Amino acid sequence: MTVFADPTETGATPIEQVPADQFPAWRDAQSALVQAWLEKNGFKARAGQFVWLPDASGAPQHVAVGGNGRNDLAALGELAWKLPEGLYAAAADFAETALIGFGLGAYRFTRYKNTDRKPARLVIRDAALRQRVESVVSACSLARDLINTGADDLLPSALAAEVLQTGARLGATVDVVTGDALLTKGYRTIHAVGRAADDPPCLIDLRWGNPASPRLTLVGKGVCFDSGGLDLKPASGMRSMKKDMGGAAIALGLAQLIMTQRLPVRLRLLIPAVENAISGNAYRPGDVIRTYAGTTVEIDNTDAEGRLILCDALALAIEETPDLLIDFATLTGAARSAVGAEISAMFATSDKTAEALYASGAKSDDPVWRLPLHAPYEDMLRSSVADVVNSPSSPYGGAITAALFLKKFTGSTEWVHFDTMAYNTRSRPGRPEGGEAMGLRAVFNYLQERYGTAA
Ligand code: BES
Ligand code: ZN
Ligand code: ZN
């Protein structure tokens, strides 16, 4: 059941919004009973505050929520769990992002938990607004669920099944190349990274939309678990690596949203899916792999596996010269050192697109920050035995060198790369701890500006 109730349901408690700067005037206009109630409850209309208000007989009649008038996720982000279970109706003046925040805040990952607690549900009377808000929340929830699922329940075959299911529901075609068939097609790098795992590597390829529309291709890093390979991660680093398919989850969530909102694009979604595991046939430091593009890569560190699986997908993507190519990846720890866990690092070949994406992120409370594709750092990717090395020996600028590695496979196609955490390390209103679809809303809102709305 969705937290957004059917508007035909009756008996909803109204929720009104009181911006903090309008609080004194609003309070003075209330009855003496209500003013006394506000006083005793300490309600000052601060962000995150709410209060039940009585009718003339003293019975609880409606809810007022505070805020600072900002269009952010936090405004209603805690309300679904703070209010008693039941039905509520949002006043017409709530901002779209605030309503999305209600839905995103109501999310809980319950697959492995026995729980009866249910969030409060919200009626949004405007049907078009309700449909948009629900689609956004459902896309983000899909990404969160996939990220939160343990690797044992989401190996490459299961990730492929998820894409097949989403595609079938929305009228897309999905093609999956699995195991040794990857070698036949030339996706040797995806195969090399994933071949040591029991669940074989695959390349998932979804297509949707009018072939005459501008081509938009999304790519997501689908490392279902990253042990580091033979250059094994320490326990502390490995602990969170079920989320290393976060890029794939975000790309799939975004694809679902593009399809449900029927954006006028020809959509393609490419997910190289692997488990970076170890066994007797694991790829090794010192191995050289001939990528799908023909470029040879010397493996310095098997833990720099994301760029390896992505390079084959990107090289495949540019064969049909898309209008725009976007990838999402939990690619480097260095990106987290640069911008922290709560902002996605963005790299872009077009200044104009980067600026518009930054603005869209700020407007949608889904922050992204650009880092440079600083060409001189390409020197760090030089190998003495192959065209390029997968991991530079220098400890500096790791997010940039990873992005420059990917850039070698994007030709002259306009390209945007997100190096993202895909995870909330702490709970904030609208952002519960756990998997997070970072960048999804920033990119979707930008795509609507670029391509227009429903076809
Ligand atoms: N999946 C990790 C990057 C990562 C780590 C993302 C922690 C988010 C949080 C990636 O595959 C990796 O291990 N990268 C290495 C690259 C290095 C070996 C060049 C890293 O960042 O240390
Ligand atoms: Zn790794
Ligand atoms: Zn990884």
mmCIF file with all atom_site columns, C-alpha atoms in Angstrom, residues 26 29 157 177 183 192 195 219 253 286 292-293 300 309-310 327 401 430:
data_model
loop_
_atom_site.group_PDB
_atom_site.id
_atom_site.type_symbol
_atom_site.label_atom_id
_atom_site.label_alt_id
_atom_site.label_comp_id
_atom_site.label_asym_id
_atom_site.label_entity_id
_atom_site.label_seq_id
_atom_site.pdbx_PDB_ins_code
_atom_site.Cartn_x
_atom_site.Cartn_y
_atom_site.Cartn_z
_atom_site.occupancy
_atom_site.B_iso_or_equiv
_atom_site.pdbx_formal_charge
_atom_site.auth_seq_id
_atom_site.auth_comp_id
_atom_site.auth_asym_id
_atom_site.auth_atom_id
_atom_site.pdbx_PDB_model_num
ATOM 1  C CA . TRP A 1 26  ? -1.172 33.418  12.108  1.00 0.00 ? 26  TRP A CA 1
ATOM 2  C CA . ALA A 1 29  ? -5.686 35.273  14.190  1.00 0.00 ? 29  ALA A CA 1
ATOM 3  C CA . SER A 1 157 ? 20.985 -12.832 -11.846 1.00 0.00 ? 157 SER A CA 1
ATOM 4  C CA . VAL A 1 177 ? 24.020 -11.352 -22.021 1.00 0.00 ? 177 VAL A CA 1
ATOM 5  C CA . LEU A 1 183 ? 33.223 -13.212 -24.213 1.00 0.00 ? 183 LEU A CA 1
ATOM 6  C CA . ALA A 1 192 ? 37.036 -10.820 -16.180 1.00 0.00 ? 192 ALA A CA 1
ATOM 7  C CA . ARG A 1 195 ? 34.037 -14.651 -13.625 1.00 0.00 ? 195 ARG A CA 1
ATOM 8  C CA . VAL A 1 219 ? 24.605 3.280   -17.325 1.00 0.00 ? 219 VAL A CA 1
ATOM 9  C CA . GLY A 1 253 ? 14.933 3.888   -10.551 1.00 0.00 ? 253 GLY A CA 1
ATOM 10 C CA . GLY A 1 286 ? 49.302 -7.670  -13.477 1.00 0.00 ? 286 GLY A CA 1
ATOM 11 C CA . TYR A 1 292 ? 35.307 -4.160  -25.663 1.00 0.00 ? 292 TYR A CA 1
ATOM 12 C CA . ALA A 1 293 ? 36.640 -0.919  -27.173 1.00 0.00 ? 293 ALA A CA 1
ATOM 13 C CA . ASP A 1 300 ? 47.025 -2.780  -10.922 1.00 0.00 ? 300 ASP A CA 1
ATOM 14 C CA . ILE A 1 309 ? 32.865 -3.116  -15.969 1.00 0.00 ? 309 ILE A CA 1
ATOM 15 C CA . LEU A 1 310 ? 31.692 0.386   -16.863 1.00 0.00 ? 310 LEU A CA 1
ATOM 16 C CA . ASP A 1 327 ? 26.369 6.994   -15.641 1.00 0.00 ? 327 ASP A CA 1
ATOM 17 C CA . THR A 1 401 ? 41.493 9.786   -12.326 1.00 0.00 ? 401 THR A CA 1
ATOM 18 C CA . GLY A 1 430 ? 13.050 12.450  4.389   1.00 0.00 ? 430 GLY A CA 1
#
